[in-house]
Short mmCIF file of C-alpha atoms in Angstrom, two decimals:
data_model
loop_
_atom_site.label_atom_id
_atom_site.label_comp_id
_atom_site.label_asym_id
_atom_site.label_seq_id
_atom_site.Cartn_x
_atom_site.Cartn_y
_atom_site.Cartn_z
CA MET A 2 35.26 -7.80 -17.24
CA SER A 3 33.33 -8.18 -14.46
CA ALA A 4 29.25 -9.06 -13.91
CA SER A 5 28.88 -5.29 -12.79
CA MET A 6 30.54 -3.71 -15.59
CA ILE A 7 28.66 -6.42 -18.27
CA LEU A 8 25.01 -5.54 -16.31
CA ALA A 9 26.65 -1.98 -16.31
CA GLN A 10 27.19 -2.51 -20.89
CA ALA A 11 24.16 -3.91 -21.45
CA ALA A 12 21.95 -1.29 -19.50
CA SER A 13 23.70 1.43 -21.07
CA GLU A 14 22.54 -0.68 -24.86
CA THR A 15 18.43 -1.35 -23.56
CA THR A 16 16.59 1.52 -25.16
CA VAL A 17 12.82 0.71 -23.58
CA GLY A 18 10.30 3.56 -26.40
CA ASN A 19 10.85 6.45 -27.02
CA PRO A 20 10.86 8.53 -24.64
CA TRP A 21 10.12 11.46 -26.13
CA VAL A 22 6.71 9.48 -26.68
CA ASN A 23 6.45 8.58 -22.89
CA ILE A 24 7.04 12.11 -22.11
CA ALA A 25 3.41 13.12 -24.11
CA ILE A 26 1.98 9.84 -22.84
CA PHE A 27 3.06 11.13 -19.39
CA ALA A 28 2.18 14.68 -19.05
CA GLY A 29 -1.13 15.01 -21.27
CA PHE A 30 -2.59 12.43 -18.25
CA VAL A 31 -0.38 14.86 -14.95
CA GLY A 32 -3.03 17.14 -17.33
CA VAL A 33 -6.34 15.37 -17.04
CA THR A 34 -5.91 14.62 -13.35
CA LEU A 35 -5.70 18.02 -12.24
CA VAL A 36 -8.21 19.11 -14.12
CA ILE A 37 -10.38 16.58 -12.94
CA VAL A 38 -8.43 17.31 -9.14
CA LEU A 39 -9.16 21.45 -8.89
CA LYS A 40 -13.20 20.59 -9.69
CA ALA A 41 -12.96 18.81 -7.18
CA SER A 42 -11.19 20.97 -4.93
CA LYS A 43 -14.53 23.25 -5.52
CA ASN A 44 -16.55 21.41 -3.01
CA ASN A 45 -13.41 20.65 -0.14
CA LYS A 46 -15.08 23.39 2.53
CA THR A 47 -15.47 21.19 5.22
CA ALA A 48 -12.79 18.20 7.31
CA ALA A 49 -15.14 15.69 6.06
CA ASP A 50 -15.17 16.78 2.13
CA TYR A 51 -11.05 16.94 2.82
CA TYR A 52 -10.95 13.93 4.98
CA ALA A 53 -13.44 11.70 3.89
CA GLY A 54 -14.74 13.36 0.20
CA GLY A 55 -18.18 14.23 1.54
CA ARG A 56 -18.93 11.42 2.47
CA SER A 57 -21.18 10.93 -0.75
CA PHE A 58 -19.51 8.53 -2.91
CA THR A 59 -21.06 4.73 -3.71
CA GLY A 60 -19.87 1.47 -3.17
CA THR A 61 -19.15 0.71 -6.28
CA GLN A 62 -17.39 3.31 -7.13
CA ASN A 63 -15.68 3.50 -3.54
CA GLY A 64 -14.27 -0.32 -3.90
CA THR A 65 -12.92 0.96 -7.79
CA ALA A 66 -11.05 3.49 -5.80
CA ILE A 67 -10.14 1.40 -2.87
CA ALA A 68 -8.75 -1.43 -5.60
CA GLY A 69 -6.48 2.19 -7.97
CA ASP A 70 -5.27 2.53 -3.86
CA TYR A 71 -4.73 -0.79 -3.16
CA LEU A 72 -2.86 -2.24 -6.10
CA SER A 73 0.18 0.12 -6.23
CA ALA A 74 3.42 -0.08 -7.65
CA ALA A 75 3.74 -3.34 -6.10
CA SER A 76 1.38 -5.29 -7.65
CA PHE A 77 2.02 -3.93 -10.99
CA LEU A 78 6.06 -3.57 -11.52
CA GLY A 79 7.33 -5.71 -8.46
CA ILE A 80 4.99 -8.64 -8.70
CA VAL A 81 4.97 -8.83 -12.10
CA GLY A 82 9.75 -8.55 -12.05
CA ALA A 83 9.03 -11.41 -9.05
CA ILE A 84 7.56 -14.05 -11.11
CA ALA A 85 9.41 -13.28 -14.30
CA ILE A 86 12.61 -13.57 -12.03
CA ASN A 87 11.37 -16.29 -8.72
CA GLY A 88 8.95 -17.66 -11.28
CA TYR A 89 6.21 -20.26 -8.56
CA ASP A 90 7.43 -18.36 -4.96
CA GLY A 91 6.67 -14.39 -6.47
CA PHE A 92 3.21 -15.27 -7.41
CA LEU A 93 2.48 -16.24 -3.59
CA TYR A 94 3.14 -12.07 -2.69
CA SER A 95 -0.48 -12.07 -5.15
CA ILE A 96 -2.00 -14.20 -3.23
CA GLY A 97 -0.64 -13.10 0.03
CA PHE A 98 -2.37 -9.58 -1.27
CA LEU A 99 -5.31 -11.13 -2.56
CA VAL A 100 -6.87 -13.41 0.24
CA ALA A 101 -5.83 -10.22 2.96
CA TRP A 102 -9.55 -9.06 1.43
CA LEU A 103 -11.43 -12.18 3.59
CA VAL A 104 -10.14 -10.80 6.34
CA ALA A 105 -11.08 -7.19 6.22
CA LEU A 106 -13.96 -7.92 4.75
CA LEU A 107 -15.54 -10.47 7.41
CA LEU A 108 -14.05 -8.27 10.46
CA VAL A 109 -12.84 -4.50 9.24
CA ALA A 110 -15.41 -3.12 7.30
CA GLU A 111 -17.99 -2.98 8.10
CA LEU A 112 -17.40 -2.59 11.86
CA LEU A 113 -14.98 0.31 11.92
CA ARG A 114 -17.59 2.12 9.51
CA ASN A 115 -20.01 2.22 12.40
CA THR A 116 -17.91 3.17 15.39
CA GLY A 117 -15.56 6.18 13.85
CA LYS A 118 -15.16 9.91 12.11
CA PHE A 119 -11.96 9.58 9.65
CA THR A 120 -9.17 7.57 11.03
CA MET A 121 -8.44 5.06 13.33
CA ALA A 122 -8.22 6.61 15.62
CA ASP A 123 -11.08 7.37 16.27
CA VAL A 124 -12.01 3.78 16.90
CA LEU A 125 -9.21 2.66 18.57
CA SER A 126 -9.83 6.27 21.07
CA PHE A 127 -13.31 5.25 20.54
CA ARG A 128 -13.98 4.26 25.51
CA LEU A 129 -10.83 4.51 25.94
CA LYS A 130 -8.64 7.55 27.01
CA GLN A 131 -8.34 10.19 23.87
CA ARG A 132 -4.67 11.42 24.41
CA PRO A 133 -2.31 7.82 24.51
CA VAL A 134 -4.21 6.99 22.50
CA ARG A 135 -4.36 8.55 19.38
CA ILE A 136 -0.83 9.59 20.32
CA ALA A 137 0.28 6.40 19.44
CA ALA A 138 -2.51 4.88 16.33
CA ALA A 139 -1.01 9.03 14.61
CA VAL A 140 2.75 7.27 15.35
CA SER A 141 1.98 3.49 13.96
CA THR A 142 -0.14 5.62 10.66
CA LEU A 143 2.32 7.62 10.79
CA ALA A 144 5.43 5.14 10.24
CA VAL A 145 3.77 2.36 7.92
CA CYS A 146 2.36 5.04 4.98
CA VAL A 147 6.60 6.62 5.63
CA PHE A 148 7.63 3.12 4.51
CA TYR A 149 4.90 2.37 2.00
CA LEU A 150 5.04 5.59 0.39
CA LEU A 151 8.93 4.43 0.29
CA ALA A 152 7.97 1.94 -2.37
CA GLN A 153 5.96 4.07 -4.49
CA MET A 154 8.75 6.56 -4.77
CA ALA A 155 11.29 3.65 -5.40
CA GLY A 156 9.27 2.44 -8.02
CA ALA A 157 8.18 5.68 -9.78
CA GLY A 158 12.05 6.39 -9.68
CA ALA A 159 13.18 3.29 -11.70
CA LEU A 160 9.83 2.63 -13.95
CA VAL A 161 10.43 6.44 -15.38
CA SER A 162 14.11 5.80 -15.41
CA LEU A 163 13.66 2.80 -17.64
CA LEU A 164 10.89 4.70 -20.28
CA LEU A 165 13.61 7.91 -20.05
CA GLY A 166 16.50 6.21 -20.44
CA ILE A 167 18.86 7.19 -17.71
CA ASP A 168 20.46 5.22 -15.88
CA GLU A 169 22.31 7.58 -13.35
CA LYS A 170 21.29 7.76 -9.65
CA LEU A 171 21.38 11.37 -10.37
CA GLY A 172 18.57 11.55 -12.65
CA GLN A 173 16.39 8.81 -11.41
CA SER A 174 17.08 11.14 -7.70
CA LEU A 175 15.60 14.13 -10.18
CA VAL A 176 12.17 12.49 -11.12
CA ILE A 177 11.15 11.08 -7.48
CA VAL A 178 11.04 15.06 -6.96
CA VAL A 179 9.08 15.95 -9.89
CA VAL A 180 6.59 12.89 -8.42
CA GLY A 181 6.54 14.16 -5.19
CA ALA A 182 5.39 17.31 -6.28
CA LEU A 183 3.15 16.58 -8.56
CA MET A 184 1.57 14.42 -5.04
CA ILE A 185 1.93 16.96 -3.20
CA LEU A 186 0.66 19.42 -5.26
CA TYR A 187 -2.78 16.96 -5.93
CA VAL A 188 -3.44 16.29 -2.23
CA LEU A 189 -3.19 20.26 -1.58
CA VAL A 190 -5.45 20.74 -3.56
CA GLY A 191 -8.24 18.81 -4.05
CA GLY A 192 -7.77 17.08 -0.54
CA MET A 193 -10.09 13.09 -0.96
CA LYS A 194 -12.18 14.25 -3.23
CA GLY A 195 -9.90 14.50 -5.85
CA THR A 196 -7.31 11.39 -4.77
CA THR A 197 -10.04 9.42 -4.97
CA TRP A 198 -11.49 10.60 -8.67
CA VAL A 199 -7.32 9.58 -9.73
CA GLN A 200 -7.02 6.73 -7.46
CA ILE A 201 -10.99 5.55 -9.72
CA ILE A 202 -9.30 6.34 -13.13
CA LYS A 203 -6.85 4.99 -12.60
CA ALA A 204 -8.14 1.42 -11.94
CA CYS A 205 -9.83 1.42 -14.63
CA LEU A 206 -6.47 2.18 -17.24
CA LEU A 207 -4.88 -0.42 -14.62
CA ILE A 208 -6.52 -3.09 -14.92
CA ALA A 209 -7.63 -2.65 -18.42
CA GLY A 210 -3.65 -2.20 -19.46
CA THR A 211 -3.28 -4.95 -17.36
CA PHE A 212 -6.09 -6.96 -19.68
CA VAL A 213 -5.48 -6.48 -23.19
CA MET A 214 -1.66 -7.04 -22.21
CA THR A 215 -2.94 -10.22 -20.89
CA ILE A 216 -4.68 -10.98 -24.25
CA TRP A 217 -1.76 -10.52 -26.33
CA THR A 218 0.20 -12.60 -24.07
CA LEU A 219 -2.49 -16.03 -23.87
CA ALA A 220 -2.26 -14.82 -27.92
CA LEU A 221 1.52 -15.23 -28.95
CA PHE A 222 1.65 -18.83 -27.26
CA GLY A 223 -2.10 -19.93 -29.07
CA PHE A 224 -3.72 -19.65 -25.33
CA ASN A 225 -1.87 -22.18 -24.09
CA PHE A 226 -0.79 -21.24 -20.36
CA SER A 227 1.39 -24.04 -20.65
CA GLU A 228 2.80 -23.16 -23.81
CA LEU A 229 4.15 -20.27 -21.59
CA LEU A 230 5.06 -21.43 -18.41
CA GLY A 231 7.34 -24.23 -20.80
CA THR A 232 8.24 -21.52 -23.19
CA ALA A 233 9.75 -19.23 -19.70
CA ALA A 234 11.23 -22.14 -18.30
CA GLU A 235 13.37 -22.97 -21.25
CA VAL A 236 14.47 -18.91 -21.41
CA ALA A 237 15.32 -19.10 -17.79
CA ASN A 238 16.97 -22.54 -18.13
CA ASN A 239 15.78 -23.91 -15.43
CA PRO A 240 12.38 -26.03 -14.61
CA GLU A 241 12.30 -25.61 -11.18
CA ILE A 242 10.76 -21.65 -11.83
CA LEU A 243 7.25 -23.23 -12.10
CA ASN A 244 7.89 -25.19 -8.61
CA PRO A 245 7.49 -23.96 -5.39
CA GLY A 246 10.28 -22.87 -3.19
CA LEU A 247 12.67 -21.55 -5.52
CA LYS A 248 12.76 -18.10 -3.55
CA TYR A 249 11.35 -19.47 -0.50
CA GLY A 250 12.21 -23.74 -0.14
CA VAL A 251 16.42 -22.85 -0.65
CA SER A 252 16.74 -23.46 3.90
CA GLU A 253 14.16 -23.54 6.81
CA THR A 254 15.20 -20.36 7.14
CA SER A 255 14.54 -19.56 3.59
CA LYS A 256 10.30 -21.10 4.61
CA LEU A 257 10.06 -19.61 8.18
CA ASP A 258 10.71 -16.89 6.07
CA PHE A 259 7.73 -17.47 3.88
CA ILE A 260 5.43 -17.69 7.24
CA SER A 261 6.69 -15.00 8.16
CA LEU A 262 5.86 -13.52 4.89
CA GLY A 263 2.02 -14.54 4.48
CA LEU A 264 1.01 -13.76 7.58
CA ALA A 265 2.18 -10.16 7.43
CA LEU A 266 0.19 -10.27 4.01
CA VAL A 267 -2.47 -11.75 4.70
CA LEU A 268 -3.18 -9.92 7.81
CA GLY A 269 -1.48 -6.41 7.23
CA THR A 270 -4.29 -5.10 4.97
CA ALA A 271 -7.16 -5.29 7.27
CA GLY A 272 -4.73 -3.00 9.07
CA LEU A 273 -3.67 -0.32 6.60
CA PRO A 274 -4.23 3.22 7.00
CA HIS A 275 -4.88 4.29 3.97
CA VAL A 276 -7.16 1.31 3.14
CA LEU A 277 -8.85 1.69 6.33
CA MET A 278 -9.52 5.67 5.40
CA ARG A 279 -11.25 4.85 2.35
CA PHE A 280 -14.14 3.34 4.08
CA TYR A 281 -15.33 6.59 5.66
CA THR A 282 -15.66 8.52 2.34
CA VAL A 283 -18.92 5.90 1.55
CA PRO A 284 -22.80 6.75 3.52
CA THR A 285 -23.38 3.50 5.21
CA ALA A 286 -22.22 0.34 6.17
CA LYS A 287 -24.30 -1.63 3.84
CA GLU A 288 -22.43 0.97 0.92
CA ALA A 289 -18.68 -0.02 3.23
CA ARG A 290 -20.13 -3.96 2.32
CA LYS A 291 -19.90 -3.77 -1.09
CA SER A 292 -16.84 -1.18 -1.72
CA VAL A 293 -15.00 -4.06 -0.46
CA VAL A 294 -16.57 -7.03 -2.33
CA TRP A 295 -16.42 -4.89 -5.78
CA ALA A 296 -12.39 -4.15 -4.18
CA ILE A 297 -11.82 -8.22 -4.25
CA TRP A 298 -13.02 -8.32 -7.11
CA LEU A 299 -11.49 -5.80 -9.68
CA ILE A 300 -8.59 -7.80 -7.14
CA GLY A 301 -8.24 -10.98 -8.20
CA ALA A 302 -9.17 -9.92 -11.77
CA PHE A 303 -5.37 -7.62 -12.19
CA TYR A 304 -3.71 -11.13 -9.57
CA LEU A 305 -4.78 -13.29 -11.92
CA PHE A 306 -3.48 -11.60 -14.30
CA THR A 307 -0.05 -10.87 -13.17
CA LEU A 308 0.48 -14.60 -13.35
CA VAL A 309 0.61 -14.31 -17.12
CA LEU A 310 2.14 -11.08 -17.61
CA GLY A 311 4.87 -12.15 -14.71
CA TYR A 312 5.58 -15.45 -16.71
CA GLY A 313 5.63 -14.20 -20.14
CA ALA A 314 7.22 -11.68 -18.70
CA GLY A 315 10.13 -13.97 -18.40
CA ALA A 316 9.21 -16.14 -21.06
CA LEU A 317 9.58 -13.43 -24.34
CA ILE A 318 12.34 -10.68 -22.76
CA GLY A 319 14.36 -13.40 -19.80
CA PRO A 320 15.21 -12.55 -17.19
CA ASP A 321 18.48 -11.62 -18.01
CA LYS A 322 17.20 -8.73 -19.62
CA ILE A 323 15.08 -8.04 -16.52
CA LEU A 324 18.35 -7.51 -14.16
CA ALA A 325 20.19 -5.93 -17.06
CA ALA A 326 17.48 -3.59 -18.13
CA PRO A 327 17.28 0.64 -15.43
CA GLY A 328 15.25 -0.53 -13.15
CA GLY A 329 15.73 -3.87 -12.45
CA VAL A 330 13.42 -6.17 -11.39
CA ASN A 331 10.88 -3.73 -11.64
CA SER A 332 11.69 -2.84 -15.46
CA ALA A 333 9.62 -6.32 -16.36
CA ALA A 334 6.72 -5.10 -17.01
CA PRO A 335 6.98 -2.15 -18.98
CA LEU A 336 9.22 -4.16 -20.57
CA LEU A 337 7.04 -6.77 -21.82
CA ALA A 338 4.64 -4.00 -23.05
CA TYR A 339 7.57 -2.80 -25.49
CA GLU A 340 7.60 -5.79 -26.52
CA LEU A 341 4.56 -6.40 -27.42
CA GLY A 342 3.34 -3.59 -28.78
CA GLY A 343 6.58 -1.35 -29.43
CA THR A 344 6.34 2.38 -28.60
CA LEU A 345 2.65 3.25 -27.99
CA LEU A 346 2.20 0.40 -25.50
CA LEU A 347 4.69 1.24 -23.75
CA GLY A 348 3.93 4.83 -23.01
CA LEU A 349 0.32 3.89 -22.80
CA ILE A 350 1.30 1.34 -20.01
CA SER A 351 3.96 3.03 -18.82
CA ALA A 352 1.03 5.72 -17.98
CA VAL A 353 -0.83 4.03 -16.51
CA ALA A 354 1.72 2.36 -13.71
CA PHE A 355 2.94 6.66 -13.63
CA ALA A 356 -1.36 6.93 -12.29
CA THR A 357 -0.66 4.40 -9.88
CA ILE A 358 1.89 5.87 -8.02
CA LEU A 359 0.66 9.14 -8.64
CA ALA A 360 -2.91 7.57 -6.93
CA VAL A 361 -1.83 5.51 -4.07
CA VAL A 362 1.08 7.97 -3.08
CA ALA A 363 -1.70 10.91 -2.36
CA GLY A 364 -3.45 8.41 -0.92
CA LEU A 365 -1.10 7.04 1.61
CA THR A 366 -0.57 11.48 1.93
CA ILE A 367 -4.12 12.53 2.41
CA THR A 368 -4.11 9.46 5.47
CA ALA A 369 -1.02 10.76 6.79
CA ALA A 370 -1.72 14.19 6.96
CA ALA A 371 -5.63 13.41 8.61
CA SER A 372 -3.41 11.45 10.77
CA PHE A 373 -1.96 13.91 12.75
CA ALA A 374 -4.55 17.28 12.11
CA HIS A 375 -7.39 15.50 13.57
CA ASP A 376 -5.70 13.13 15.57
CA ILE A 377 -2.27 14.44 16.93
CA TYR A 378 -3.78 18.01 16.96
CA SER A 379 -7.35 19.12 16.26
CA SER A 380 -7.91 16.52 19.47
CA VAL A 381 -4.58 16.24 21.82
CA LEU A 382 -2.49 19.20 21.07
CA ALA A 383 -5.95 21.47 21.25
CA LYS A 384 -7.75 19.61 23.27
CA GLY A 385 -10.54 19.07 20.99
CA LYS A 386 -11.12 23.06 20.65
CA SER A 387 -9.12 23.69 17.55
CA THR A 388 -12.11 25.13 14.72
CA PRO A 389 -12.25 22.61 10.83
CA GLN A 390 -10.57 25.78 9.39
CA LYS A 391 -7.40 25.73 11.71
CA GLU A 392 -7.66 21.83 11.25
CA MET A 393 -7.06 21.35 6.81
CA LYS A 394 -4.81 23.91 7.42
CA VAL A 395 -2.16 21.92 10.16
CA ALA A 396 -3.29 19.04 7.26
CA ARG A 397 -2.22 20.96 4.04
CA ARG A 398 0.92 21.90 6.09
CA THR A 399 1.77 18.26 7.02
CA VAL A 400 1.56 17.47 3.26
CA LEU A 401 3.98 19.34 2.26
CA VAL A 402 5.63 17.80 5.57
CA ILE A 403 5.26 14.46 4.61
CA GLY A 404 6.23 15.17 0.82
CA VAL A 405 9.60 16.67 1.78
CA LEU A 406 10.65 13.08 3.52
CA SER A 407 9.05 10.58 1.61
CA ILE A 408 10.61 12.44 -1.44
CA ALA A 409 14.43 12.25 0.30
CA GLY A 410 13.01 8.70 1.38
CA GLY A 411 12.50 7.71 -1.99
CA ILE A 412 15.75 8.86 -3.94
CA GLY A 413 17.22 6.60 -0.76
CA ALA A 414 15.45 3.25 -0.96
CA GLN A 415 16.45 3.27 -5.05
CA GLY A 416 17.23 -0.08 -6.23
CA GLN A 417 15.14 -2.68 -4.23
CA ASN A 418 12.19 -4.32 -5.21
CA VAL A 419 9.03 -2.62 -4.54
CA ALA A 420 7.01 -5.53 -3.29
CA PHE A 421 9.49 -6.29 -1.07
CA LEU A 422 9.09 -2.37 0.93
CA VAL A 423 5.50 -2.59 0.53
CA ALA A 424 5.47 -6.45 2.66
CA LEU A 425 7.25 -4.54 5.25
CA ALA A 426 5.60 -1.58 5.33
CA PHE A 427 2.13 -4.80 5.94
CA ALA A 428 4.24 -5.84 8.31
CA VAL A 429 3.77 -2.59 10.94
CA ALA A 430 0.78 -2.32 9.83
CA ALA A 431 0.34 -6.08 11.18
CA SER A 432 1.58 -5.31 14.37
CA ALA A 433 0.67 -2.32 15.46
CA ASN A 434 -2.45 -1.83 14.09
CA LEU A 435 -4.63 -4.94 13.26
CA PRO A 436 -4.54 -6.13 17.20
CA THR A 437 -5.79 -3.18 19.10
CA ILE A 438 -8.76 -3.20 16.52
CA LEU A 439 -8.89 -6.59 17.31
CA TYR A 440 -9.20 -5.79 20.59
CA SER A 441 -11.19 -2.99 20.43
CA LEU A 442 -14.32 -4.47 18.59
CA PHE A 443 -14.38 -7.63 19.30
CA TRP A 444 -13.17 -8.22 22.97
CA LYS A 445 -14.02 -5.66 26.58
CA GLY A 446 -12.26 -6.85 28.40
CA PHE A 447 -9.84 -4.27 26.17
CA LYS A 448 -7.85 -1.39 28.15
CA THR A 449 -6.04 1.63 27.97
CA ARG A 450 -2.34 0.16 28.97
CA GLY A 451 -3.60 -3.05 26.14
CA ALA A 452 -3.84 -0.49 23.16
CA LEU A 453 -0.46 1.28 24.18
CA TRP A 454 1.14 -1.56 25.10
CA SER A 455 -0.07 -3.73 21.47
CA MET A 456 0.83 -0.76 18.83
CA TYR A 457 3.95 0.89 20.19
CA GLY A 458 5.79 -3.34 21.38
CA GLY A 459 4.12 -4.49 16.78
CA LEU A 460 5.48 -1.08 16.40
CA PHE A 461 8.76 -1.03 17.69
CA SER A 462 9.82 -5.00 17.18
CA ALA A 463 8.89 -5.52 14.03
CA LEU A 464 10.78 -1.70 12.61
CA GLY A 465 14.00 -3.26 15.51
CA LEU A 466 14.03 -6.50 13.47
CA ILE A 467 13.99 -5.18 10.20
CA ILE A 468 17.30 -3.07 11.53
CA ILE A 469 18.83 -6.12 12.42
CA SER A 470 17.78 -7.96 9.56
CA PRO A 471 19.15 -8.90 6.09
CA VAL A 472 17.00 -5.89 3.96
CA PHE A 473 18.29 -4.03 6.71
CA SER A 474 22.44 -4.44 6.26
CA GLY A 475 24.96 -7.32 5.71
CA SER A 476 24.52 -7.89 1.49
CA GLU A 477 24.80 -6.44 -1.55
CA THR A 478 20.20 -6.11 -2.30
CA SER A 479 20.29 -4.72 1.27
CA MET A 480 19.49 -1.47 1.89
CA ILE A 481 23.25 -0.13 3.11
CA PRO A 482 25.76 -2.71 1.99
CA SER A 483 28.63 -1.22 3.47
CA ILE A 484 27.68 -2.40 6.80
CA ASP A 485 26.27 -5.30 8.87
CA MET A 486 25.04 -5.74 11.97
CA ALA A 487 21.74 -8.22 10.08
CA ILE A 488 21.25 -10.64 13.08
CA PHE A 489 17.64 -10.96 13.18
CA PRO A 490 18.13 -14.49 10.10
CA LEU A 491 14.69 -13.10 8.33
CA SER A 492 13.76 -10.93 5.79
CA ASN A 493 10.36 -9.57 7.45
CA PRO A 494 9.66 -9.65 10.99
CA GLY A 495 5.98 -10.55 10.65
CA ILE A 496 5.76 -14.08 12.43
CA ILE A 497 7.22 -12.63 15.94
CA SER A 498 6.62 -8.85 16.39
CA ILE A 499 2.46 -10.16 15.62
CA PRO A 500 2.37 -12.31 18.07
CA LEU A 501 3.96 -10.42 19.82
CA ALA A 502 1.67 -7.47 19.47
CA PHE A 503 -1.13 -9.44 20.04
CA LEU A 504 0.35 -11.11 22.95
CA LEU A 505 1.59 -7.09 24.32
CA GLY A 506 -2.19 -5.79 24.65
CA TRP A 507 -3.23 -8.80 26.87
CA ILE A 508 -1.08 -8.68 29.20
CA GLY A 509 -1.11 -4.50 29.14
CA SER A 510 -5.16 -5.14 29.86
CA ILE A 511 -4.70 -7.49 32.83
CA THR A 512 -2.82 -5.77 34.42
CA ASP A 513 -4.22 -2.76 33.69
CA LYS A 514 -6.07 -1.76 37.42
CA GLY A 515 -8.24 0.94 35.91
CA THR A 516 -11.84 1.28 35.29
CA GLU A 517 -13.86 -0.40 32.45
CA ASP A 518 -16.23 2.46 30.73
CA ALA A 519 -19.03 -0.15 31.14
CA VAL A 520 -21.70 2.27 29.30
CA LYS A 521 -18.81 3.66 26.10
CA ALA A 522 -17.50 0.04 25.08
CA ALA A 523 -21.41 -1.20 24.94
CA GLU A 524 -22.57 1.60 22.71
CA MET A 525 -19.76 0.80 20.96
CA GLU A 526 -20.03 -2.56 20.63
CA VAL A 527 -24.17 -2.45 18.79
CA ARG A 528 -23.07 0.82 17.31
CA SER A 529 -20.63 -1.53 15.78
CA LEU A 530 -22.46 -4.69 14.56
CA THR A 531 -26.52 -3.01 14.15
CA GLY A 532 -25.11 1.16 12.77
CA VAL A 533 -27.35 2.76 15.27
CA GLY A 534 -25.69 6.42 15.74
CA ALA A 535 -22.68 5.75 13.82
CA GLU A 536 -24.44 9.27 11.17
CA LYS A 537 -24.93 11.14 13.96
CA ALA A 538 -21.23 10.87 15.43
CA VAL A 539 -19.84 10.89 12.19
CA ASP A 540 -21.43 13.89 10.50
CA HIS A 541 -21.25 15.84 13.82
#
């Protein structure tokens, strides 16, 4: 019997929980959140209401929502699975995701809130030529959101397929269609306010659920973490699972790949459009800072839990059974929940994971829709003469288009590790967005050509390197395994695309013969550092 036949047989024999119980809990969560979204939708009268929740959220609420937005399917499903299979090297994802928030807190959050209105492009185009910069910012925003959406949709298919016992691609594709339809409904009806409340509820449920699982797992080993690690190594029959290098130390190429991954994770968060947009939902810069501090505490606690859950899944389930289950690596967390508390805990934890996916895709979708409607339609096509009502209508139509595209992409991305897909989204964000944001905020000599070269250069170099990397083709785990065009040896492009974007931004600026708007540059510096004039700008 071939290895693939053995895995298929093992997968077919993996029955996790009661599908009807899981469906009932899913339906209950969707029902409750839809009621909340419908209530929130009654206040969506202006563009500020639809895009930024009326700027009515406190720092604590927004910080919790940021955690709900940031702790995606990649965090819950992908990282737990990565730790269960790769041990220490899997936990490196968590470290990168957490450290990234220091960059966001110290360099971006408050300054962005003071300078912008609804989107990242508001900041980037503040003292540069509006039309080309807004188009470039919208293109990079849409690219990052689409990559991230692929990861969430793939995670949704893997998770729900495991819980409903679906192992055929057609069934998994139907699951992704249902998730996409719910996502479209949430964003169309609730806007940012409804999306934020879904994210707050989801963050509380996710952190509470993982906390319970963590305590339960540790209790089985007498709260002796060393015993848990020893059992995980024994079950995997590989003591190297406890040491660095199992995945990223086997060759010089893999070590370089890890540096590239680390750069993308640490620098990518401060360039993620859906995270940056959350800073506009609070009334003041002080609340923006408070948001990030709250988010760091919640996210940090969660990632500590994933360390226990990952090794717990390795010890109690075993890597072979995890890889054989429908959903593969991404099934580690649901399988552990079933092992600990049976059908009920599995259903609850799975509903939390399902909520995680819905909350994140809703945040991504409204960000992409706001970017197109506010930056492309209102500022470029309508040349600033559009009304808020027309802009919101365009945003809602954009939601439908993005929803359909993300469903199609999610079906194509089935079987990929969602943590890895998100790492690629971070690489694009760090390459296309972060250099331009930092140059705009901190360098008076930054000019329009530098912004365009930086954004387009970072975006297309990152995407181009991904296309010619082993991620896209050339191996059984590639997105398109049937072809081989892998010339670039690294799986993550960050180590080349991020420095290149910074370099292009500098070269473009020093070669741009256009004159600087000294008044605008001074106004941006004062506003970004002090907040003076920010309230008037964002609320007109």
